[in-house]
């Protein structure tokens, strides 16, 4: 077992799309995008979701679709040559990965859209108590969680923003 070469972890409600490939993929130096999401891996619309995301990757990256549990179970078997970009669509899934032993040290938050029951804390990020709890769990495990929509923007601490917006 080796420590996987995780080069970036991002929360984006849209999962894999053009901005990930063009902006964050290049910025991170990744050669593999791991979509860690139960629905994209095994859900009833998984084949449809995967086809769209593979097209968004543009052939520039290897793409894998694993459930949260499978990611926890197999990521330590990754080749050292794999530069892994972990992509989730919510903070609870990232917290589950961290608590399951996936060595994530930083979580970049991109797009978490406004939905009923959430409050907007940033132009592109809205949270509820469940999201804040997940970020708190990650921070307690030593993970830095920052909002940064594009690499040229200054990172903003999620919890500082979320707690000041109460």
PDB file of C-alpha atoms in Angstrom:
ATOM      1  CA  UNK A   1       0.000   0.000   0.000  1.00  0.00           C
ATOM      2  CA  UNK A   2       1.249   3.424  -0.931  1.00  0.00           C
ATOM      3  CA  UNK A   3       0.035   6.898  -0.190  1.00  0.00           C
ATOM      4  CA  UNK A   4      -1.981   8.007  -3.208  1.00  0.00           C
ATOM      5  CA  UNK A   5      -0.742  11.047  -5.078  1.00  0.00           C
ATOM      6  CA  UNK A   6      -3.788  13.277  -4.532  1.00  0.00           C
ATOM      7  CA  UNK A   7      -2.936  16.599  -6.158  1.00  0.00           C
ATOM      8  CA  UNK A   8      -6.294  18.349  -5.700  1.00  0.00           C
ATOM      9  CA  UNK A   9      -9.676  17.837  -4.076  1.00  0.00           C
ATOM     10  CA  UNK A  10     -12.632  19.965  -5.117  1.00  0.00           C
ATOM     11  CA  UNK A  11     -16.296  20.241  -4.280  1.00  0.00           C
ATOM     12  CA  UNK A  12     -18.361  21.244  -7.275  1.00  0.00           C
ATOM     13  CA  UNK A  13     -22.058  20.507  -7.366  1.00  0.00           C
ATOM     14  CA  UNK A  14     -21.815  20.053 -11.145  1.00  0.00           C
ATOM     15  CA  UNK A  15     -19.007  17.483 -10.797  1.00  0.00           C
ATOM     16  CA  UNK A  16     -16.903  17.155 -13.962  1.00  0.00           C
ATOM     17  CA  UNK A  17     -17.459  19.921 -16.514  1.00  0.00           C
ATOM     18  CA  UNK A  18     -15.389  22.166 -18.772  1.00  0.00           C
ATOM     19  CA  UNK A  19     -14.084  24.501 -16.064  1.00  0.00           C
ATOM     20  CA  UNK A  20     -12.655  21.535 -14.179  1.00  0.00           C
ATOM     21  CA  UNK A  21     -10.818  20.282 -17.268  1.00  0.00           C
ATOM     22  CA  UNK A  22      -9.629  23.639 -18.565  1.00  0.00           C
ATOM     23  CA  UNK A  23      -8.864  25.487 -15.342  1.00  0.00           C
ATOM     24  CA  UNK A  24      -8.434  23.206 -12.340  1.00  0.00           C
ATOM     25  CA  UNK A  25      -7.095  20.152 -14.130  1.00  0.00           C
ATOM     26  CA  UNK A  26      -4.247  22.124 -15.644  1.00  0.00           C
ATOM     27  CA  UNK A  27      -3.650  24.097 -12.425  1.00  0.00           C
ATOM     28  CA  UNK A  28      -3.403  20.909 -10.369  1.00  0.00           C
ATOM     29  CA  UNK A  29      -1.192  18.947 -12.747  1.00  0.00           C
ATOM     30  CA  UNK A  30      -3.577  15.989 -12.511  1.00  0.00           C
ATOM     31  CA  UNK A  31      -3.610  13.165 -15.020  1.00  0.00           C
ATOM     32  CA  UNK A  32      -6.585  11.332 -13.485  1.00  0.00           C
ATOM     33  CA  UNK A  33      -9.906  12.760 -12.366  1.00  0.00           C
ATOM     34  CA  UNK A  34     -11.633  10.601  -9.781  1.00  0.00           C
ATOM     35  CA  UNK A  35     -15.314  11.442  -9.485  1.00  0.00           C
ATOM     36  CA  UNK A  36     -16.121  10.159  -5.990  1.00  0.00           C
ATOM     37  CA  UNK A  37     -19.904  10.120  -5.992  1.00  0.00           C
ATOM     38  CA  UNK A  38     -22.351   7.318  -5.258  1.00  0.00           C
ATOM     39  CA  UNK A  39     -24.882   8.411  -7.895  1.00  0.00           C
ATOM     40  CA  UNK A  40     -22.304   8.893 -10.664  1.00  0.00           C
ATOM     41  CA  UNK A  41     -20.717   5.527  -9.864  1.00  0.00           C
ATOM     42  CA  UNK A  42     -23.746   3.323  -9.284  1.00  0.00           C
ATOM     43  CA  UNK A  43     -26.958   5.363  -9.450  1.00  0.00           C
ATOM     44  CA  UNK A  44     -29.849   4.764 -11.826  1.00  0.00           C
ATOM     45  CA  UNK A  45     -28.561   7.458 -14.218  1.00  0.00           C
ATOM     46  CA  UNK A  46     -24.873   6.599 -13.814  1.00  0.00           C
ATOM     47  CA  UNK A  47     -24.264   5.704 -17.478  1.00  0.00           C
ATOM     48  CA  UNK A  48     -25.811   8.980 -18.648  1.00  0.00           C
ATOM     49  CA  UNK A  49     -23.922  11.019 -16.033  1.00  0.00           C
ATOM     50  CA  UNK A  50     -20.631   9.314 -16.841  1.00  0.00           C
ATOM     51  CA  UNK A  51     -20.983   9.841 -20.601  1.00  0.00           C
ATOM     52  CA  UNK A  52     -21.442  13.578 -20.153  1.00  0.00           C
ATOM     53  CA  UNK A  53     -18.560  13.881 -17.725  1.00  0.00           C
ATOM     54  CA  UNK A  54     -16.204  11.810 -19.886  1.00  0.00           C
ATOM     55  CA  UNK A  55     -17.008  14.113 -22.805  1.00  0.00           C
ATOM     56  CA  UNK A  56     -16.238  17.126 -20.568  1.00  0.00           C
ATOM     57  CA  UNK A  57     -12.825  15.641 -19.772  1.00  0.00           C
ATOM     58  CA  UNK A  58     -11.959  16.015 -23.451  1.00  0.00           C
ATOM     59  CA  UNK A  59      -9.670  12.986 -23.498  1.00  0.00           C
ATOM     60  CA  UNK A  60      -7.015  14.927 -21.581  1.00  0.00           C
ATOM     61  CA  UNK A  61      -7.455  12.941 -18.367  1.00  0.00           C
ATOM     62  CA  UNK A  62      -8.170   9.409 -17.328  1.00  0.00           C
ATOM     63  CA  UNK A  63     -11.541   9.499 -15.572  1.00  0.00           C
ATOM     64  CA  UNK A  64     -12.822   7.099 -12.914  1.00  0.00           C
ATOM     65  CA  UNK A  65     -16.211   6.970 -11.217  1.00  0.00           C
ATOM     66  CA  UNK A  66     -16.124   5.402  -7.759  1.00  0.00           C
ATOM     67  CA  UNK A  67     -18.594   5.368  -4.914  1.00  0.00           C
ATOM     68  CA  UNK A  68     -17.417   6.972  -1.699  1.00  0.00           C
ATOM     69  CA  UNK A  69     -16.842   3.558  -0.110  1.00  0.00           C
ATOM     70  CA  UNK A  70     -14.969   2.178  -3.122  1.00  0.00           C
ATOM     71  CA  UNK A  71     -12.743   5.261  -3.116  1.00  0.00           C
ATOM     72  CA  UNK A  72     -11.934   4.634   0.560  1.00  0.00           C
ATOM     73  CA  UNK A  73     -11.286   0.948  -0.151  1.00  0.00           C
ATOM     74  CA  UNK A  74      -9.047   1.235  -3.223  1.00  0.00           C
ATOM     75  CA  UNK A  75      -7.331   4.629  -3.378  1.00  0.00           C
ATOM     76  CA  UNK A  76      -4.300   3.348  -1.480  1.00  0.00           C
ATOM     77  CA  UNK A  77      -3.694   0.968  -4.422  1.00  0.00           C
ATOM     78  CA  UNK A  78      -3.233   3.858  -6.871  1.00  0.00           C
ATOM     79  CA  UNK A  79      -0.037   3.957  -8.881  1.00  0.00           C
ATOM     80  CA  UNK A  80       2.465   6.642  -7.812  1.00  0.00           C
ATOM     81  CA  UNK A  81       2.331   7.898 -11.437  1.00  0.00           C
ATOM     82  CA  UNK A  82      -1.346   8.741 -11.036  1.00  0.00           C
ATOM     83  CA  UNK A  83      -1.774  12.393 -10.127  1.00  0.00           C
ATOM     84  CA  UNK A  84      -5.278  12.239  -8.717  1.00  0.00           C
ATOM     85  CA  UNK A  85      -7.850  15.022  -8.750  1.00  0.00           C
ATOM     86  CA  UNK A  86     -10.652  13.978  -6.370  1.00  0.00           C
ATOM     87  CA  UNK A  87     -13.971  15.542  -7.291  1.00  0.00           C
ATOM     88  CA  UNK A  88     -17.082  15.415  -5.090  1.00  0.00           C
ATOM     89  CA  UNK A  89     -20.330  17.360  -5.250  1.00  0.00           C
ATOM     90  CA  UNK A  90     -20.838  18.011  -1.540  1.00  0.00           C
ATOM     91  CA  UNK A  91     -18.814  18.405   1.666  1.00  0.00           C
ATOM     92  CA  UNK A  92     -20.398  15.405   3.386  1.00  0.00           C
ATOM     93  CA  UNK A  93     -18.833  13.070   0.817  1.00  0.00           C
ATOM     94  CA  UNK A  94     -15.400  14.665   1.260  1.00  0.00           C
ATOM     95  CA  UNK A  95     -15.751  14.347   5.056  1.00  0.00           C
ATOM     96  CA  UNK A  96     -16.628  10.657   4.602  1.00  0.00           C
ATOM     97  CA  UNK A  97     -13.492  10.167   2.494  1.00  0.00           C
ATOM     98  CA  UNK A  98     -11.295  11.905   5.082  1.00  0.00           C
ATOM     99  CA  UNK A  99     -12.854   9.942   7.954  1.00  0.00           C
ATOM    100  CA  UNK A 100     -12.366   6.761   5.919  1.00  0.00           C
ATOM    101  CA  UNK A 101      -8.621   7.378   5.739  1.00  0.00           C
ATOM    102  CA  UNK A 102      -8.237   9.059   2.335  1.00  0.00           C
ATOM    103  CA  UNK A 103      -5.251  11.400   2.810  1.00  0.00           C
ATOM    104  CA  UNK A 104      -6.821  14.698   1.785  1.00  0.00           C
ATOM    105  CA  UNK A 105      -5.103  17.786   3.203  1.00  0.00           C
ATOM    106  CA  UNK A 106      -6.908  20.540   1.316  1.00  0.00           C
ATOM    107  CA  UNK A 107     -10.451  20.832  -0.013  1.00  0.00           C
ATOM    108  CA  UNK A 108     -11.177  23.477  -2.630  1.00  0.00           C
ATOM    109  CA  UNK A 109     -14.815  24.565  -2.702  1.00  0.00           C
ATOM    110  CA  UNK A 110     -16.141  25.800  -6.009  1.00  0.00           C
ATOM    111  CA  UNK A 111     -19.843  25.636  -6.652  1.00  0.00           C
ATOM    112  CA  UNK A 112     -22.467  24.743  -4.069  1.00  0.00           C
ATOM    113  CA  UNK A 113     -25.670  26.254  -5.410  1.00  0.00           C
ATOM    114  CA  UNK A 114     -28.439  27.829  -3.402  1.00  0.00           C
ATOM    115  CA  UNK A 115     -31.303  25.471  -2.575  1.00  0.00           C
ATOM    116  CA  UNK A 116     -34.209  25.748  -0.137  1.00  0.00           C
ATOM    117  CA  UNK A 117     -32.826  25.725   3.407  1.00  0.00           C
ATOM    118  CA  UNK A 118     -29.346  26.944   2.455  1.00  0.00           C
ATOM    119  CA  UNK A 119     -27.844  30.368   2.929  1.00  0.00           C
ATOM    120  CA  UNK A 120     -25.511  32.019   0.482  1.00  0.00           C
ATOM    121  CA  UNK A 121     -22.081  32.780   1.979  1.00  0.00           C
ATOM    122  CA  UNK A 122     -20.282  33.596  -1.258  1.00  0.00           C
ATOM    123  CA  UNK A 123     -21.238  34.281  -4.869  1.00  0.00           C
ATOM    124  CA  UNK A 124     -20.889  30.577  -5.728  1.00  0.00           C
ATOM    125  CA  UNK A 125     -21.358  28.846  -2.370  1.00  0.00           C
ATOM    126  CA  UNK A 126     -24.450  28.242  -0.256  1.00  0.00           C
ATOM    127  CA  UNK A 127     -24.471  26.039   2.842  1.00  0.00           C
ATOM    128  CA  UNK A 128     -26.765  24.538   5.422  1.00  0.00           C
ATOM    129  CA  UNK A 129     -26.021  23.105   8.873  1.00  0.00           C
ATOM    130  CA  UNK A 130     -25.179  19.674   7.409  1.00  0.00           C
ATOM    131  CA  UNK A 131     -22.572  21.258   5.116  1.00  0.00           C
ATOM    132  CA  UNK A 132     -21.043  23.266   7.972  1.00  0.00           C
ATOM    133  CA  UNK A 133     -20.886  20.116  10.092  1.00  0.00           C
ATOM    134  CA  UNK A 134     -19.035  18.322   7.286  1.00  0.00           C
ATOM    135  CA  UNK A 135     -16.531  21.173   6.954  1.00  0.00           C
ATOM    136  CA  UNK A 136     -16.018  21.166  10.733  1.00  0.00           C
ATOM    137  CA  UNK A 137     -15.361  17.398  10.636  1.00  0.00           C
ATOM    138  CA  UNK A 138     -12.775  17.881   7.884  1.00  0.00           C
ATOM    139  CA  UNK A 139     -11.032  20.744   9.682  1.00  0.00           C
ATOM    140  CA  UNK A 140     -10.922  18.622  12.850  1.00  0.00           C
ATOM    141  CA  UNK A 141      -8.964  16.049  10.794  1.00  0.00           C
ATOM    142  CA  UNK A 142      -6.488  18.690   9.612  1.00  0.00           C
ATOM    143  CA  UNK A 143      -8.026  19.517   6.228  1.00  0.00           C
ATOM    144  CA  UNK A 144      -7.879  23.128   5.040  1.00  0.00           C
ATOM    145  CA  UNK A 145     -11.178  24.077   3.364  1.00  0.00           C
ATOM    146  CA  UNK A 146     -11.217  27.129   1.125  1.00  0.00           C
ATOM    147  CA  UNK A 147     -13.538  28.696  -1.403  1.00  0.00           C
ATOM    148  CA  UNK A 148     -11.780  29.527  -4.635  1.00  0.00           C
ATOM    149  CA  UNK A 149     -13.727  29.493  -7.869  1.00  0.00           C
ATOM    150  CA  UNK A 150     -10.696  29.945 -10.122  1.00  0.00           C
ATOM    151  CA  UNK A 151      -6.956  29.653  -9.405  1.00  0.00           C
ATOM    152  CA  UNK A 152      -6.391  33.405  -9.780  1.00  0.00           C
ATOM    153  CA  UNK A 153      -8.787  34.197  -6.937  1.00  0.00           C
ATOM    154  CA  UNK A 154      -7.639  34.489  -3.344  1.00  0.00           C
ATOM    155  CA  UNK A 155      -8.707  31.434  -1.261  1.00  0.00           C
ATOM    156  CA  UNK A 156     -11.248  32.190   1.479  1.00  0.00           C
ATOM    157  CA  UNK A 157     -11.633  30.016   4.577  1.00  0.00           C
ATOM    158  CA  UNK A 158     -15.048  28.329   4.334  1.00  0.00           C
ATOM    159  CA  UNK A 159     -15.784  28.076   8.047  1.00  0.00           C
ATOM    160  CA  UNK A 160     -14.738  31.642   8.791  1.00  0.00           C
ATOM    161  CA  UNK A 161     -17.092  32.844   6.072  1.00  0.00           C
ATOM    162  CA  UNK A 162     -19.906  30.471   7.051  1.00  0.00           C
ATOM    163  CA  UNK A 163     -19.800  31.371  10.718  1.00  0.00           C
ATOM    164  CA  UNK A 164     -19.542  35.101  10.061  1.00  0.00           C
ATOM    165  CA  UNK A 165     -22.577  34.893   7.753  1.00  0.00           C
ATOM    166  CA  UNK A 166     -24.852  33.476  10.474  1.00  0.00           C
TER     167      UNK A 166
END
